[in-house]
Coordinates of N, CA and C in Angstrom, one line a residue:
M7 N -27.0 25.5 11.6 CA -27.0 25.9 10.2 C -28.0 24.4 9.9
T8 N -28.5 24.8 8.5 CA -29.3 23.8 8.1 C -29.1 23.7 6.6
V9 N -28.9 22.3 6.2 CA -28.7 22.0 4.8 C -29.9 21.6 4.5
S10 N -30.2 21.6 3.1 CA -31.6 21.2 2.6 C -31.3 20.9 1.1
G11 N -32.1 19.9 0.6 CA -31.7 19.7 -0.4 C -32.1 18.1 -1.3
V12 N -31.9 17.6 -2.3 CA -31.7 16.2 -2.3 C -30.7 15.5 -2.7
F13 N -30.2 14.7 -2.1 CA -28.7 14.1 -2.2 C -29.1 12.6 -2.4
E14 N -27.9 12.2 -3.0 CA -27.9 10.9 -3.4 C -26.9 10.2 -2.6
L15 N -27.4 8.9 -1.7 CA -26.3 8.6 -1.1 C -25.7 7.4 -2.1
N16 N -24.2 7.0 -2.0 CA -23.5 6.1 -2.5 C -23.6 4.7 -1.2
E17 N -22.7 3.9 -1.7 CA -22.8 2.7 -1.0 C -21.8 3.0 0.4
F18 N -20.8 4.2 0.2 CA -19.9 4.3 1.4 C -20.7 4.9 2.6
A19 N -21.9 5.8 1.9 CA -22.3 6.5 3.1 C -23.3 6.0 4.1
V20 N -23.2 4.7 4.1 CA -24.1 3.9 4.9 C -23.4 2.7 5.7
L21 N -21.7 2.9 5.4 CA -21.2 2.3 6.3 C -21.2 2.7 7.6
T22 N -20.9 1.7 8.7 CA -20.8 1.9 10.1 C -19.4 2.6 10.5
S23 N -19.2 3.2 11.6 CA -17.9 3.8 12.0 C -16.9 2.7 11.6
D24 N -17.4 1.4 12.4 CA -16.0 0.3 12.3 C -15.7 0.3 10.8
N25 N -16.7 0.0 9.9 CA -16.4 -0.4 8.7 C -15.5 0.4 8.1
L26 N -16.0 1.9 8.0 CA -15.2 3.1 7.8 C -13.6 3.4 8.2
D27 N -13.5 2.7 9.5 CA -12.2 2.8 10.1 C -11.2 1.6 9.3
F28 N -12.0 0.8 9.3 CA -11.3 -0.7 8.5 C -11.4 -0.4 7.3
L29 N -12.2 0.3 6.4 CA -11.6 0.8 4.9 C -10.5 1.6 4.9
R30 N -10.7 2.7 6.0 CA -9.5 3.7 5.7 C -7.9 2.9 5.9
L31 N -7.7 2.1 6.9 CA -6.9 1.2 7.3 C -6.4 0.3 6.2
Y32 N -7.5 -0.1 5.5 CA -7.3 -1.0 4.3 C -6.4 0.0 2.8
I33 N -6.9 1.4 2.9 CA -6.5 2.0 2.3 C -5.1 2.7 2.4
R34 N -5.0 2.7 3.8 CA -3.9 3.1 4.1 C -2.5 2.2 3.8
V35 N -3.2 0.9 3.9 CA -1.7 -0.2 3.7 C -1.9 -0.7 2.4
R36 N -2.1 0.1 1.6 CA -2.8 -0.3 0.2 C -3.3 -1.7 -0.3
G37 N -4.3 -1.9 0.7 CA -5.0 -3.4 0.8 C -4.2 -4.6 1.0
N38 N -3.0 -4.5 1.8 CA -2.1 -5.7 2.2 C -3.1 -6.1 3.4
L39 N -3.6 -7.1 3.4 CA -4.6 -7.8 4.6 C -3.4 -7.9 5.7
K40 N -2.2 -8.7 5.3 CA -1.1 -9.1 6.6 C -0.8 -7.8 7.2
E41 N -1.0 -6.7 6.6 CA -0.6 -5.6 7.0 C -1.6 -5.0 7.9
V42 N -2.9 -5.1 7.7 CA -4.0 -4.9 8.2 C -4.0 -5.8 9.4
E43 N -3.8 -6.8 9.5 CA -3.5 -8.0 10.5 C -2.3 -7.6 11.8
R44 N -1.5 -7.2 11.1 CA -0.1 -6.6 12.0 C -0.8 -5.2 12.8
V45 N -1.2 -4.0 11.9 CA -1.8 -3.1 12.6 C -2.7 -3.3 13.5
L46 N -4.1 -4.4 13.4 CA -4.8 -4.4 14.2 C -4.5 -5.4 15.5
G47 N -3.4 -6.0 15.1 CA -3.2 -7.1 16.3 C -4.2 -8.2 16.5
V48 N -4.8 -8.5 15.4 CA -5.9 -9.6 15.2 C -5.3 -10.3 14.4
S49 N -6.1 -11.8 14.6 CA -5.5 -13.0 13.7 C -6.1 -12.8 11.9
Y50 N -4.9 -13.2 11.1 CA -5.7 -13.3 9.7 C -7.0 -13.7 9.5
P51 N -7.8 -14.7 10.2 CA -8.8 -15.0 9.7 C -9.6 -14.3 10.3
T52 N -9.7 -13.4 11.4 CA -10.4 -12.2 11.7 C -10.2 -10.8 11.0
V53 N -9.4 -10.6 10.3 CA -9.2 -9.6 9.0 C -10.2 -10.1 8.1
R54 N -9.8 -11.6 7.6 CA -10.6 -11.7 6.2 C -12.2 -11.5 6.7
A55 N -12.8 -11.8 7.7 CA -14.0 -11.9 8.3 C -14.1 -10.3 8.3
R56 N -13.4 -9.5 8.7 CA -13.8 -8.1 8.5 C -14.1 -7.4 7.3
F57 N -13.1 -7.9 6.6 CA -13.3 -7.5 5.2 C -14.3 -7.9 4.3
D58 N -14.7 -9.3 4.6 CA -16.2 -9.7 4.2 C -17.1 -9.2 4.5
T59 N -17.2 -8.8 5.6 CA -18.3 -7.9 6.2 C -18.2 -6.5 5.2
L60 N -17.2 -6.1 5.5 CA -17.1 -4.8 4.3 C -17.9 -4.8 3.5
L61 N -17.3 -5.9 2.5 CA -17.5 -5.9 1.0 C -19.1 -6.1 1.0
R62 N -19.9 -6.8 1.8 CA -21.1 -7.3 2.0 C -21.8 -5.8 2.1
A63 N -21.2 -4.9 2.8 CA -22.0 -3.5 3.5 C -22.0 -2.6 2.2
I64 N -21.2 -3.0 1.4 CA -21.2 -2.2 -0.1 C -21.9 -3.0 -1.1
G65 N -22.4 -4.0 -1.1 CA -22.9 -4.7 -2.0 C -22.4 -5.5 -2.9
Y66 N -21.2 -6.1 -2.4 CA -20.5 -7.1 -3.1 C -20.5 -8.7 -2.3
E67 N -20.6 -9.9 -2.8 CA -20.4 -11.0 -2.5 C -19.1 -11.3 -2.0
P68 N -18.6 -11.7 -1.2 CA -17.1 -12.2 -0.9 C -17.1 -13.4 -1.9
E69 N -15.7 -13.5 -2.8 CA -15.3 -14.9 -3.0 C -15.2 -16.2 -2.2
A70 N -15.9 -17.2 -2.8 CA -16.2 -18.4 -2.3 C -14.7 -18.9 -1.8
A71 N -14.2 -19.3 -0.6 CA -13.0 -19.7 0.1 C -12.4 -20.6 -0.9
D72 N -11.0 -20.2 -1.1 CA -10.5 -21.2 -2.2 C -9.5 -21.8 -1.1
P73 N -9.8 -23.6 -1.2 CA -8.7 -24.1 -0.4 C -7.5 -24.1 -0.6
Q74 N -6.9 -23.9 -2.0 CA -5.4 -23.9 -2.1 C -5.2 -22.7 -1.9
G75 N -6.2 -21.7 -1.7 CA -5.6 -20.3 -1.5 C -4.9 -20.2 0.1
A76 N -6.4 -20.9 0.8 CA -6.2 -21.2 2.5 C -4.9 -21.9 2.7
V77 N -4.5 -22.9 1.9 CA -3.2 -23.4 2.7 C -2.2 -22.7 2.3
L78 N -2.1 -22.1 1.0 CA -1.0 -21.1 1.0 C -0.9 -19.9 1.8
D79 N -2.2 -19.6 2.2 CA -2.0 -18.6 3.3 C -1.4 -18.9 4.7
Q80 N -1.8 -20.3 4.9 CA -1.2 -21.1 6.1 C 0.0 -21.2 6.1
L81 N 0.7 -21.7 5.1 CA 2.1 -21.6 4.7 C 2.8 -19.9 5.0
E82 N 2.3 -19.2 4.5 CA 2.8 -18.0 4.5 C 3.1 -17.4 5.6
R83 N 1.8 -17.9 6.6 CA 1.9 -17.5 8.1 C 2.7 -18.2 8.8
G84 N 3.5 -19.6 8.4 CA 4.0 -20.3 9.3 C 3.4 -21.3 10.1
E85 N 2.1 -21.4 9.7 CA 1.2 -22.4 10.3 C 1.6 -23.5 9.7
L86 N 1.9 -24.1 8.9 CA 2.3 -25.3 7.8 C 3.5 -25.2 7.8
T87 N 4.3 -26.3 7.4 CA 5.3 -26.3 7.1 C 5.4 -26.5 5.4
P88 N 6.7 -26.2 4.5 CA 6.1 -26.6 3.3 C 5.6 -27.7 3.0
D89 N 6.4 -29.1 3.5 CA 5.8 -30.5 3.3 C 4.5 -30.5 3.5
E90 N 3.9 -30.2 4.7 CA 2.5 -30.3 4.9 C 1.6 -29.8 4.0
A91 N 1.9 -28.4 3.5 CA 1.5 -27.8 2.5 C 1.4 -28.0 1.3
A92 N 2.3 -28.9 0.5 CA 2.6 -30.0 -0.3 C 1.4 -31.0 -0.1
R93 N 1.6 -31.5 0.8 CA 0.2 -32.7 1.0 C -0.8 -32.1 0.8
K94 N -1.5 -31.2 1.7 CA -2.7 -30.9 1.5 C -2.9 -30.5 0.3
L95 N -1.9 -29.6 -0.5 CA -2.5 -29.3 -2.0 C -2.6 -30.4 -3.0
R96 N -2.0 -31.6 -2.6 CA -2.1 -32.9 -3.5 C -3.5 -33.5 -3.3
R97 N -4.1 -33.3 -2.0 CA -5.3 -33.9 -1.9 C -6.5 -33.7 -3.0

């Protein structure tokens, strides 16, 4: 079978299979990166890096790192105690 014609590609048509799989999972878990972390069995920074790669692949520049957000993420993951997080946020 042959299909011919003029077709317009969108940004999703050029994604690698890895990026498509990640996007499907991201959609399946309704954008919850913590759930992506759990399903893939990888660290949260790895999930964020893969998400940033996906964003770049479809033409978006990921937001600059938010130091306060990073501290809150560490607190949420149990990597910091509330006191440690408070000290870091006061700096």
